[in-house]
CSV table of C-alpha atoms and ligand atoms in Angstrom, one decimal:
chain,number,residue,atom,x,y,z
A,182,UNK,CA,0.0,0.0,0.0
A,183,UNK,CA,1.1,3.5,-0.8
A,184,UNK,CA,2.3,5.4,2.3
A,185,UNK,CA,0.6,8.5,3.5
A,186,UNK,CA,3.6,10.6,2.8
A,187,UNK,CA,3.6,9.4,-0.9
A,188,UNK,CA,0.0,10.4,-1.2
A,189,UNK,CA,1.1,14.0,-0.4
A,190,UNK,CA,3.7,14.1,-3.1
A,191,UNK,CA,1.6,15.1,-6.1
A,192,UNK,CA,0.2,18.1,-4.2
A,193,UNK,CA,3.7,19.1,-3.1
A,194,UNK,CA,5.1,18.8,-6.6
A,195,UNK,CA,2.3,20.9,-8.1
A,196,UNK,CA,2.8,23.5,-5.4
A,197,UNK,CA,6.6,23.6,-6.2
A,198,UNK,CA,5.9,24.0,-9.9
A,199,UNK,CA,3.6,26.9,-9.2
A,200,UNK,CA,6.1,28.6,-6.9
A,201,UNK,CA,8.8,28.2,-9.5
A,202,UNK,CA,6.6,29.8,-12.2
A,203,UNK,CA,5.7,32.6,-9.9
A,204,UNK,CA,9.4,33.3,-9.0
A,205,UNK,CA,10.3,33.4,-12.6
A,206,UNK,CA,7.5,35.8,-13.5
A,207,UNK,CA,8.4,38.1,-10.6
A,208,UNK,CA,12.1,38.0,-11.6
A,209,UNK,CA,11.2,39.0,-15.1
A,210,UNK,CA,9.0,41.8,-13.9
A,211,UNK,CA,11.9,43.2,-11.8
A,212,UNK,CA,14.5,42.9,-14.5
A,213,UNK,CA,13.3,42.9,-18.1
A,214,UNK,CA,9.5,43.3,-18.5
A,215,UNK,CA,8.3,46.5,-20.1
A,216,UNK,CA,6.6,49.0,-17.8
A,217,UNK,CA,3.1,48.5,-19.3
A,218,UNK,CA,3.2,44.8,-18.5
A,219,UNK,CA,2.6,45.3,-14.8
A,220,UNK,CA,-1.2,45.3,-14.6
A,221,UNK,CA,-1.9,42.3,-16.8
A,222,UNK,CA,1.0,40.3,-15.4
A,223,UNK,CA,-0.1,41.1,-11.8
A,224,UNK,CA,-3.5,39.5,-12.4
A,225,UNK,CA,-1.7,36.3,-13.6
A,226,UNK,CA,0.4,36.4,-10.5
A,227,UNK,CA,-2.8,36.7,-8.5
A,228,UNK,CA,-4.4,33.6,-10.2
A,229,UNK,CA,-1.3,31.5,-9.8
A,230,UNK,CA,-0.8,32.5,-6.1
A,231,UNK,CA,-4.4,31.5,-5.5
A,232,UNK,CA,-3.9,28.2,-7.2
A,233,UNK,CA,-0.8,27.5,-5.1
A,234,UNK,CA,-2.8,28.2,-2.0
A,235,UNK,CA,-5.6,25.8,-3.0
A,236,UNK,CA,-3.1,23.1,-4.0
A,237,UNK,CA,-1.6,23.0,-0.5
A,238,UNK,CA,-4.5,24.2,1.7
A,239,UNK,CA,-7.4,21.8,1.0
A,240,UNK,CA,-9.3,19.0,2.8
A,241,UNK,CA,-7.4,16.1,1.2
A,242,UNK,CA,-4.0,17.5,2.2
A,243,UNK,CA,-5.2,18.4,5.6
A,244,UNK,CA,-6.5,14.9,6.3
A,245,UNK,CA,-3.3,13.3,5.1
A,246,UNK,CA,-1.3,15.6,7.3
A,247,UNK,CA,-3.4,14.7,10.3
A,248,UNK,CA,-3.1,11.0,9.5
A,249,UNK,CA,0.7,11.2,9.3
A,250,UNK,CA,1.1,12.9,12.6
A,251,UNK,CA,-1.3,10.6,14.4
A,252,UNK,CA,0.0,7.3,13.0
A,253,UNK,CA,3.3,5.5,13.4
A,254,UNK,CA,4.3,6.5,9.9
A,255,UNK,CA,5.7,9.8,11.1
A,256,UNK,CA,8.5,8.1,13.1
A,257,UNK,CA,9.5,6.1,10.1
A,258,UNK,CA,9.9,9.1,7.8
A,259,UNK,CA,13.4,10.3,7.0
A,260,UNK,CA,14.7,13.5,8.5
A,261,UNK,CA,13.9,15.3,5.2
A,262,UNK,CA,10.3,14.0,5.0
A,263,UNK,CA,9.7,14.9,8.6
A,264,UNK,CA,10.9,18.4,7.9
A,265,UNK,CA,8.5,18.6,4.9
A,266,UNK,CA,5.6,17.6,7.1
A,267,UNK,CA,6.6,20.1,9.8
A,268,UNK,CA,6.9,22.9,7.2
A,269,UNK,CA,3.5,22.0,5.7
A,270,UNK,CA,1.9,22.0,9.1
A,271,UNK,CA,3.3,25.4,9.8
A,272,UNK,CA,1.5,26.8,6.8
A,273,UNK,CA,-1.7,25.4,8.2
A,274,UNK,CA,-1.0,26.8,11.6
A,275,UNK,CA,-0.5,30.2,10.1
A,276,UNK,CA,-3.5,30.4,7.8
A,277,UNK,CA,-6.1,28.0,9.1
A,278,UNK,CA,-7.2,29.9,12.2
A,279,UNK,CA,-7.7,33.2,10.3
A,280,UNK,CA,-11.4,33.7,9.2
A,281,UNK,CA,-11.8,34.1,5.5
A,282,UNK,CA,-13.3,37.5,5.7
A,283,UNK,CA,-10.4,38.9,7.8
A,284,UNK,CA,-7.9,37.4,5.5
A,285,UNK,CA,-9.6,39.0,2.5
A,286,UNK,CA,-9.8,42.4,4.2
A,287,UNK,CA,-6.1,42.2,5.1
A,288,UNK,CA,-5.1,41.1,1.6
A,289,UNK,CA,-7.0,44.1,0.1
A,290,UNK,CA,-5.3,46.4,2.6
A,291,UNK,CA,-1.8,45.2,1.8
A,292,UNK,CA,-2.4,45.3,-1.9
A,293,UNK,CA,-2.5,49.1,-1.7
A,294,UNK,CA,-0.6,49.8,1.5
A,295,UNK,CA,2.9,49.9,-0.1
A,296,UNK,CA,1.7,52.4,-2.6
A,297,UNK,CA,0.3,54.6,0.1
A,298,UNK,CA,3.6,54.4,2.0
A,299,UNK,CA,5.6,55.2,-1.1
A,300,UNK,CA,3.5,58.3,-1.7
A,301,UNK,CA,3.7,59.4,1.9
A,302,UNK,CA,7.5,59.0,1.7
A,303,UNK,CA,7.7,61.0,-1.5
A,304,UNK,CA,5.6,63.8,0.1
A,305,UNK,CA,7.6,63.4,3.3
A,306,UNK,CA,4.4,63.2,5.4
A,307,UNK,CA,3.9,60.4,7.9
A,308,UNK,CA,0.3,61.4,8.5
A,309,UNK,CA,-0.6,60.2,5.0
A,310,UNK,CA,0.4,56.7,6.0
A,311,UNK,CA,-0.6,56.7,9.7
A,312,UNK,CA,-4.2,55.4,9.4
A,313,UNK,CA,-3.1,52.6,7.0
A,314,UNK,CA,-0.3,51.6,9.4
A,315,UNK,CA,-2.8,51.5,12.2
A,316,UNK,CA,-5.0,49.1,10.3
A,317,UNK,CA,-2.0,46.9,9.3
A,318,UNK,CA,-0.9,46.7,13.0
A,319,UNK,CA,-4.5,45.8,14.0
A,320,UNK,CA,-4.5,42.8,11.6
A,321,UNK,CA,-1.0,41.6,12.3
A,322,UNK,CA,-1.7,41.6,16.1
A,323,UNK,CA,-5.0,39.9,15.6
A,324,UNK,CA,-3.5,37.2,13.3
A,325,UNK,CA,-0.7,36.7,15.7
A,326,UNK,CA,-3.0,36.0,18.6
A,327,UNK,CA,-4.6,33.1,16.7
A,328,UNK,CA,-1.2,31.4,16.7
A,329,UNK,CA,0.0,32.5,20.1
A,330,UNK,CA,0.9,29.6,22.4
A,331,UNK,CA,0.0,29.8,26.1
A,332,UNK,CA,2.4,32.1,27.9
A,333,UNK,CA,4.2,33.1,24.7
A,334,UNK,CA,4.9,36.9,24.1
A,335,UNK,CA,2.8,38.1,21.1
A,336,UNK,CA,5.9,39.6,19.4
A,337,UNK,CA,7.7,36.3,19.5
A,338,UNK,CA,5.0,34.8,17.3
A,339,UNK,CA,6.0,37.3,14.6
A,340,UNK,CA,9.7,37.0,15.2
A,341,UNK,CA,9.4,33.2,14.6
A,342,UNK,CA,8.2,33.8,11.1
A,343,UNK,CA,11.7,34.9,10.3
A,344,UNK,CA,13.9,33.2,12.8
A,345,UNK,CA,12.1,30.3,14.4
A,346,UNK,CA,14.9,28.9,16.5
A,347,UNK,CA,15.4,31.9,18.8
A,348,UNK,CA,13.2,32.8,21.7
A,349,UNK,CA,12.3,36.5,22.3
A,350,UNK,CA,14.2,36.3,25.6
A,351,UNK,CA,17.4,35.4,23.6
A,352,UNK,CA,16.7,38.3,21.1
A,353,UNK,CA,16.1,40.7,24.0
A,354,UNK,CA,19.4,39.8,25.6
A,355,UNK,CA,21.1,40.1,22.2
A,356,UNK,CA,19.9,43.7,21.8
A,357,UNK,CA,20.7,44.5,25.4
A,358,UNK,CA,24.3,43.5,24.7
A,359,UNK,CA,24.4,45.6,21.5
A,360,UNK,CA,23.1,48.6,23.5
A,361,UNK,CA,25.5,48.2,26.4
A,362,UNK,CA,28.6,47.5,24.3
A,363,UNK,CA,28.2,49.4,21.1
A,364,UNK,CA,26.6,52.7,22.0
A,365,UNK,CA,29.7,53.7,24.1
A,366,UNK,CA,32.1,52.5,21.4
A,367,UNK,CA,30.3,54.6,18.7
A,368,UNK,CA,30.4,57.6,21.0
A,369,UNK,CA,34.1,57.1,21.6
A,370,UNK,CA,34.7,57.1,17.9
A,371,UNK,CA,32.5,60.1,17.1
A,372,UNK,CA,34.2,62.2,19.8
A,373,UNK,CA,37.6,61.4,18.4
A,374,UNK,CA,36.8,63.3,15.2
A,375,UNK,CA,39.1,61.2,13.0
A,376,UNK,CA,38.7,62.1,9.4
A,377,UNK,CA,38.7,59.3,6.9
A,378,UNK,CA,38.4,60.5,3.4
A,379,UNK,CA,36.0,58.5,1.2
A,380,UNK,CA,35.2,61.2,-1.3
A,381,UNK,CA,37.0,59.3,-4.0
A,382,UNK,CA,34.1,56.9,-4.0
A,383,UNK,CA,32.0,59.6,-5.7
A,384,UNK,CA,34.4,60.1,-8.6
A,385,UNK,CA,33.3,59.0,-12.0
A,386,UNK,CA,33.4,55.2,-12.6
A,387,UNK,CA,32.4,53.9,-16.0
A,388,UNK,CA,29.2,51.8,-15.7
A,389,UNK,CA,30.4,49.1,-18.2
A,390,UNK,CA,33.7,48.8,-16.3
A,391,UNK,CA,31.8,48.5,-13.0
A,392,UNK,CA,29.6,45.8,-14.4
A,393,UNK,CA,32.6,43.9,-15.7
A,394,UNK,CA,34.5,44.1,-12.5
A,395,UNK,CA,31.5,43.2,-10.3
A,396,UNK,CA,30.7,40.1,-12.4
A,397,UNK,CA,34.4,39.1,-12.2
A,398,UNK,CA,34.3,39.7,-8.4
A,399,UNK,CA,31.3,37.4,-8.0
A,400,UNK,CA,33.1,34.6,-9.7
A,401,UNK,CA,36.3,35.3,-7.8
A,402,UNK,CA,34.5,34.6,-4.4
A,403,UNK,CA,32.6,31.6,-5.7
A,404,UNK,CA,29.6,32.4,-7.8
A,405,UNK,CA,29.0,29.5,-10.1
A,406,UNK,CA,28.0,30.8,-13.6
A,407,UNK,CA,26.8,27.3,-14.6
A,408,UNK,CA,24.1,27.5,-12.0
A,409,UNK,CA,23.5,31.3,-11.8
A,410,UNK,CA,22.7,34.4,-13.6
A,411,UNK,CA,23.5,38.1,-12.8
A,412,UNK,CA,21.2,40.8,-14.0
A,413,UNK,CA,20.2,44.4,-13.1
A,414,UNK,CA,17.3,46.0,-11.3
A,415,UNK,CA,16.5,49.1,-9.2
A,416,UNK,CA,17.5,47.3,-6.0
A,417,UNK,CA,19.9,44.4,-5.6
A,418,UNK,CA,18.2,41.1,-4.6
A,419,UNK,CA,18.6,37.4,-4.9
A,420,UNK,CA,16.0,34.8,-6.0
A,421,UNK,CA,16.2,31.1,-6.7
A,422,UNK,CA,14.2,28.6,-8.7
A,423,UNK,CA,16.2,25.7,-7.4
A,424,UNK,CA,19.9,24.9,-6.7
A,425,UNK,CA,20.7,25.0,-10.4
A,426,UNK,CA,19.1,28.3,-11.2
A,427,UNK,CA,20.0,31.0,-8.7
A,428,UNK,CA,19.9,34.7,-9.7
A,429,UNK,CA,20.8,38.1,-8.4
A,430,UNK,CA,20.5,41.7,-9.5
A,431,UNK,CA,22.9,44.6,-9.0
A,432,UNK,CA,22.5,48.3,-9.5
A,433,UNK,CA,25.3,50.6,-10.9
A,434,UNK,CA,25.6,54.3,-10.4
A,435,UNK,CA,28.4,56.2,-12.0
A,436,UNK,CA,29.3,58.1,-8.8
A,437,UNK,CA,29.2,55.3,-6.3
A,438,UNK,CA,31.7,52.5,-6.7
A,439,UNK,CA,31.3,50.9,-3.3
A,440,UNK,CA,27.5,50.3,-3.6
A,441,UNK,CA,27.9,48.0,-6.6
A,442,UNK,CA,31.0,46.2,-5.3
A,443,UNK,CA,29.6,45.4,-2.0
A,444,UNK,CA,26.1,44.5,-3.3
A,445,UNK,CA,27.9,42.1,-5.7
A,446,UNK,CA,29.7,40.3,-2.8
A,447,UNK,CA,26.6,40.4,-0.5
A,448,UNK,CA,24.2,38.9,-3.1
A,449,UNK,CA,26.8,36.4,-4.1
A,450,UNK,CA,26.8,35.2,-0.5
A,451,UNK,CA,23.0,34.7,-0.7
A,452,UNK,CA,23.5,32.9,-4.1
A,453,UNK,CA,26.2,30.5,-2.9
A,454,UNK,CA,23.9,29.4,0.0
A,455,UNK,CA,21.1,28.5,-2.5
A,456,UNK,CA,23.4,26.9,-5.0
A,457,UNK,CA,24.7,24.5,-2.3
A,458,UNK,CA,21.3,23.2,-1.2
A,459,UNK,CA,21.3,19.4,-1.5
A,460,UNK,CA,19.9,17.8,-4.7
A,461,UNK,CA,17.7,15.7,-2.5
A,462,UNK,CA,15.7,18.6,-1.1
A,463,UNK,CA,15.9,21.3,-3.8
A,464,UNK,CA,12.5,21.7,-5.4
A,465,UNK,CA,10.8,20.7,-2.1
A,466,UNK,CA,9.1,23.1,0.4
A,467,UNK,CA,12.3,22.8,2.6
A,468,UNK,CA,14.7,23.3,-0.3
A,469,UNK,CA,15.7,26.9,0.5
A,470,UNK,CA,17.7,28.7,3.2
A,471,UNK,CA,16.6,27.8,6.8
A,472,UNK,CA,15.7,31.4,8.0
A,473,UNK,CA,16.1,35.0,7.2
A,474,UNK,CA,18.8,35.4,9.8
A,475,UNK,CA,20.8,32.5,8.5
A,476,UNK,CA,20.5,33.8,5.0
A,477,UNK,CA,21.6,37.2,6.0
A,478,UNK,CA,24.6,35.7,7.9
A,479,UNK,CA,25.9,34.1,4.7
A,480,UNK,CA,25.6,37.3,2.6
A,481,UNK,CA,27.2,39.3,5.4
A,482,UNK,CA,30.0,36.8,5.9
A,483,UNK,CA,30.9,37.3,2.3
A,484,UNK,CA,30.4,41.1,2.3
A,485,UNK,CA,32.0,41.9,5.6
A,486,UNK,CA,34.3,39.2,6.9
A,487,UNK,CA,35.7,38.5,3.4
A,488,UNK,CA,35.0,41.7,1.3
A,489,UNK,CA,35.8,44.3,3.9
A,490,UNK,CA,39.0,42.8,5.2
A,491,UNK,CA,42.4,44.2,4.3
A,492,UNK,CA,43.8,40.8,3.3
A,493,UNK,CA,41.1,40.4,0.6
A,494,UNK,CA,42.0,43.7,-1.0
A,495,UNK,CA,45.7,43.0,-0.7
A,496,UNK,CA,45.1,40.3,-3.3
A,497,UNK,CA,43.0,42.3,-5.8
A,498,UNK,CA,43.4,46.1,-5.2
A,499,UNK,CA,45.9,46.4,-8.1
A,500,UNK,CA,43.3,44.8,-10.3
A,501,UNK,CA,40.7,47.3,-9.2
A,502,UNK,CA,43.1,50.2,-9.9
A,503,UNK,CA,43.8,48.8,-13.3
A,504,UNK,CA,40.2,48.4,-14.1
A,505,UNK,CA,39.4,52.1,-13.5
A,506,UNK,CA,42.7,53.5,-14.5
A,507,UNK,CA,43.6,56.3,-13.7
A,508,UNK,CA,40.7,57.1,-11.4
A,509,UNK,CA,42.2,55.3,-8.3
A,510,UNK,CA,45.9,55.9,-9.0
A,511,UNK,CA,46.4,58.3,-6.1
A,512,UNK,CA,44.5,56.1,-3.6
A,513,UNK,CA,46.6,53.6,-1.6
A,514,UNK,CA,45.4,50.2,-0.4
A,515,UNK,CA,45.4,51.5,3.1
A,516,UNK,CA,43.2,54.6,2.1
A,517,UNK,CA,40.9,52.3,0.3
A,518,UNK,CA,40.6,49.9,3.2
A,519,UNK,CA,39.8,52.7,5.7
A,520,UNK,CA,37.3,54.3,3.3
A,521,UNK,CA,35.3,51.1,2.9
A,522,UNK,CA,35.2,50.6,6.7
A,523,UNK,CA,34.6,54.2,7.8
A,524,UNK,CA,32.1,54.4,10.6
A,525,UNK,CA,29.8,57.4,11.2
A,526,UNK,CA,26.3,57.7,12.6
A,527,UNK,CA,23.8,58.2,9.8
A,528,UNK,CA,20.1,58.3,9.4
A,529,UNK,CA,19.5,55.8,6.7
A,530,UNK,CA,19.7,52.1,7.6
A,531,UNK,CA,20.6,50.7,4.2
A,532,UNK,CA,23.6,53.1,4.0
A,533,UNK,CA,24.9,52.4,7.4
A,534,UNK,CA,28.4,51.0,8.1
A,535,UNK,CA,29.0,47.7,9.8
A,536,UNK,CA,29.4,49.2,13.3
A,537,UNK,CA,26.4,51.5,13.4
A,538,UNK,CA,24.1,49.2,11.5
A,539,UNK,CA,22.9,47.1,14.5
A,540,UNK,CA,21.8,50.3,16.3
A,541,UNK,CA,19.4,51.0,13.4
A,542,UNK,CA,18.0,47.6,14.0
A,543,UNK,CA,17.9,48.0,17.8
A,544,UNK,CA,15.8,51.1,17.3
A,545,UNK,CA,13.3,49.2,15.1
A,546,UNK,CA,13.2,46.3,17.5
A,547,UNK,CA,12.3,48.5,20.5
A,548,UNK,CA,9.6,50.3,18.4
A,549,UNK,CA,8.1,47.1,17.1
A,550,UNK,CA,8.0,45.7,20.6
A,551,UNK,CA,6.1,48.7,21.7
A,552,UNK,CA,3.7,48.5,18.7
A,553,UNK,CA,3.0,44.8,19.3
A,554,UNK,CA,2.8,44.6,23.1
A,555,UNK,CA,1.5,48.0,24.0
A,556,UNK,CA,-1.5,50.0,22.6
A,557,UNK,CA,0.6,52.7,21.2
A,558,UNK,CA,-0.9,55.7,19.3
A,559,UNK,CA,0.6,55.5,15.8
A,560,UNK,CA,0.8,59.3,15.6
A,561,UNK,CA,3.4,59.2,18.4
A,562,UNK,CA,5.7,56.9,16.4
A,563,UNK,CA,7.7,59.6,14.5
A,564,UNK,CA,8.7,61.3,17.8
A,565,UNK,CA,9.6,57.9,19.4
A,566,UNK,CA,11.7,57.1,16.3
A,567,UNK,CA,13.6,60.4,16.3
A,568,UNK,CA,14.2,60.3,20.1
A,569,UNK,CA,15.8,56.9,19.8
A,570,UNK,CA,18.1,58.0,17.0
A,571,UNK,CA,19.2,60.9,19.1
A,572,UNK,CA,19.7,58.7,22.1
A,573,UNK,CA,21.7,55.9,20.4
A,574,UNK,CA,23.3,57.5,17.5
A,575,UNK,CA,23.5,61.1,18.5
A,576,UNK,CA,21.7,62.4,15.4
A,577,UNK,CA,18.1,63.4,14.9
A,578,UNK,CA,16.1,63.0,11.6
A,579,UNK,CA,14.6,66.3,10.4
A,580,UNK,CA,12.0,64.7,8.2
A,581,UNK,CA,9.8,61.7,8.1
A,582,UNK,CA,11.3,60.5,4.8
A,583,UNK,CA,14.8,60.2,6.4
A,584,UNK,CA,13.2,58.9,9.7
A,585,UNK,CA,10.2,56.6,10.2
A,586,UNK,CA,9.2,56.4,6.5
A,587,UNK,CA,12.5,55.1,5.2
A,588,UNK,CA,11.8,51.4,5.2
A,589,UNK,CA,9.1,49.5,3.2
A,590,UNK,CA,8.7,46.6,5.7
A,591,UNK,CA,5.9,47.8,7.9
A,592,UNK,CA,3.8,48.8,4.9
A,593,UNK,CA,3.9,45.1,3.9
A,594,UNK,CA,2.9,44.0,7.3
A,595,UNK,CA,6.4,42.7,8.0
A,596,UNK,CA,6.9,43.0,11.7
A,597,UNK,CA,9.6,40.8,13.3
A,598,UNK,CA,11.7,40.9,10.1
A,599,UNK,CA,14.3,43.6,11.1
A,600,UNK,CA,16.0,41.6,13.9
A,601,UNK,CA,17.1,39.0,11.3
A,602,UNK,CA,19.5,41.6,9.8
A,603,UNK,CA,21.4,42.1,13.0
A,604,UNK,CA,21.2,38.5,14.0
A,605,UNK,CA,22.6,37.6,10.6
A,606,UNK,CA,25.7,39.8,11.2
A,607,UNK,CA,26.1,38.2,14.6
A,608,UNK,CA,25.9,34.7,13.3
A,609,UNK,CA,28.4,35.6,10.6
A,610,UNK,CA,30.8,36.7,13.4
A,611,UNK,CA,30.4,33.4,15.2
A,612,UNK,CA,31.2,31.5,12.0
A,613,UNK,CA,34.2,33.8,11.4
A,614,UNK,CA,35.5,33.2,14.9
A,615,UNK,CA,35.2,29.4,14.3
A,616,UNK,CA,36.8,29.5,10.9
A,617,UNK,CA,39.8,31.5,12.0
A,618,UNK,CA,40.6,28.7,14.4
A,619,UNK,CA,40.1,26.0,11.9
A,620,UNK,CA,41.7,27.2,8.6
A,621,UNK,CA,44.4,29.7,7.7
A,622,UNK,CA,41.7,32.3,7.1
A,623,UNK,CA,43.8,35.4,6.5
A,624,UNK,CA,46.0,33.5,4.1
A,625,UNK,CA,43.0,32.3,2.1
A,626,UNK,CA,41.7,35.9,1.9
A,627,UNK,CA,45.0,37.1,0.4
A,628,UNK,CA,45.3,34.3,-2.2
A,629,UNK,CA,41.6,34.2,-3.1
A,630,UNK,CA,41.2,30.6,-2.0
A,631,UNK,CA,37.6,30.5,-0.8
A,632,UNK,CA,36.8,26.9,-1.6
A,633,UNK,CA,37.6,25.6,1.9
A,634,UNK,CA,35.4,28.2,3.6
A,635,UNK,CA,32.6,27.5,1.2
A,636,UNK,CA,33.0,23.8,1.7
A,637,UNK,CA,32.6,24.2,5.5
A,638,UNK,CA,29.5,26.3,5.1
A,639,UNK,CA,28.1,23.9,2.6
A,640,UNK,CA,28.7,20.8,4.8
A,641,UNK,CA,27.3,22.3,8.0
A,642,UNK,CA,24.7,24.8,6.8
A,643,UNK,CA,23.9,25.2,3.1
A,644,UNK,CA,23.1,21.7,2.1
A,645,UNK,CA,20.4,21.1,4.7
A,646,UNK,CA,18.1,23.9,3.5
A,647,UNK,CA,15.3,24.1,6.1
A,648,UNK,CA,15.7,20.5,7.3
A,649,UNK,CA,17.7,21.8,10.3
A,650,UNK,CA,17.3,25.1,12.1
A,651,UNK,CA,19.8,27.8,12.8
A,652,UNK,CA,20.7,26.9,16.3
A,653,UNK,CA,21.1,23.2,15.5
A,654,UNK,CA,23.5,24.0,12.6
A,655,UNK,CA,25.5,26.4,14.7
A,656,UNK,CA,25.9,23.9,17.4
A,657,UNK,CA,26.9,21.1,15.0
A,658,UNK,CA,29.4,23.4,13.3
A,659,UNK,CA,30.9,25.5,16.0
A,660,UNK,CA,30.2,23.4,19.1
A,661,UNK,CA,27.8,26.0,20.6
A,662,UNK,CA,24.4,27.5,19.8
A,663,UNK,CA,24.1,31.2,19.0
A,664,UNK,CA,26.5,33.3,21.0
A,665,UNK,CA,26.4,37.1,20.5
A,666,UNK,CA,29.7,37.8,22.2
A,667,UNK,CA,31.6,37.0,19.0
A,668,UNK,CA,29.8,39.8,17.2
A,669,UNK,CA,30.8,42.3,19.9
A,670,UNK,CA,34.3,41.0,20.0
A,671,UNK,CA,34.7,41.2,16.2
A,672,UNK,CA,33.4,44.8,15.9
A,673,UNK,CA,35.4,46.0,18.9
A,674,UNK,CA,38.6,44.5,17.6
A,675,UNK,CA,38.1,45.8,14.1
A,676,UNK,CA,37.1,49.3,14.9
A,677,UNK,CA,39.5,49.9,17.8
A,678,UNK,CA,42.3,49.1,15.3
A,679,UNK,CA,40.8,51.4,12.6
A,680,UNK,CA,40.3,54.3,14.9
A,681,UNK,CA,43.3,53.7,17.0
A,682,UNK,CA,41.4,53.4,20.4
B,1420,ZN,ZN1,20.8,40.3,2.1
């Protein structure tokens, strides 16, 4: 007799096919489709998404799922099959308790909310977005209560959507550590008034030459062109159909060389993760990176630990100078290294340096916690935001656009997402600490030998996709679960050296 799990297979395969088609259409819309295509293509996306939903959320699948968990069969499934069942169950837990009418109202709201946010940002007026945000918060909180376990903090429900293997208590103490250790360090650096000149980044760099260099750079750190494609879009992002078709976009500006270079390395980190997913699980619902935080740890490991190290540029700085000859002729390697690592409090998260970045996230974390756990008046949010910037970074936004309206996330209902960015950097530091003890790390950076690093990441993290969670993989690889002290240690050591503290 056919096992219950086997009976689920056709549903799962169809769902994967639909997901792949959707990913491909969305990629095309971001990269090559003409502007006028948007309306008609969006309706196709709507239909396919609906079809995906029906394929996986229906009475037959639900019954099979119940049967598997109740019978002995679950125990006999492989680790991968068990992970697939768990993942499927999670989708039911998320959507099933939400009444159809509420879900519909929320979908209608989020279909237009990003547009309202974008307009408010353009007009630099939070009030235009406030009522919409209020409604989004109402639904997000309501939906979270449906899934809340007894005694669980409501915000943790949302945090688990992006990083399921951390408790809120862990994340609280992570941010407490950031506040305690990094705020004074940033103050110390600011008060020292060291001038690092990075103005050369805004000289003129030919776009074709940038593109050529960035594509070469991706390959240099490990991008596999047999399994991947690099294109262009307004914002850099990575997407994947499966482990043999992983794609990323970059964005080139004539007067900003660093942006393109570090986007290239960052997105390559995301791509390498997806390219290394095991053949056995790619094209299944667990065949992608395990969490947002883990994904971000891989991109940041490549961008920061590799791409912003001095040793890395020792190996290729001459090549960079050659590429843009004579624009960088008067800039030494040391000047270049200091410029790419300069730290200075700034208002915009996406432009922040490695050291001040986690403070931007700390601010969002504290605000989200207030939003989800307290009955806060949304009209107070801009002031709360600005006060926190002043307290932690010593600067105050003068407008909503450079303050509370800068990020798109809340307009899409994404609460609990931001912490993943900072957790990602912290995980990257833990991996870095471990690797330095295991392989001749600095030597590899100089000579451009990244295979051994990649192999370690592949064997312990990449290949498992979502079959194992972040903490489990960290423990298996480094011998301990998440430990934020490596992040603080890494930042302190690096920036004390740069600023001679
Ligand atoms: Zn990223």
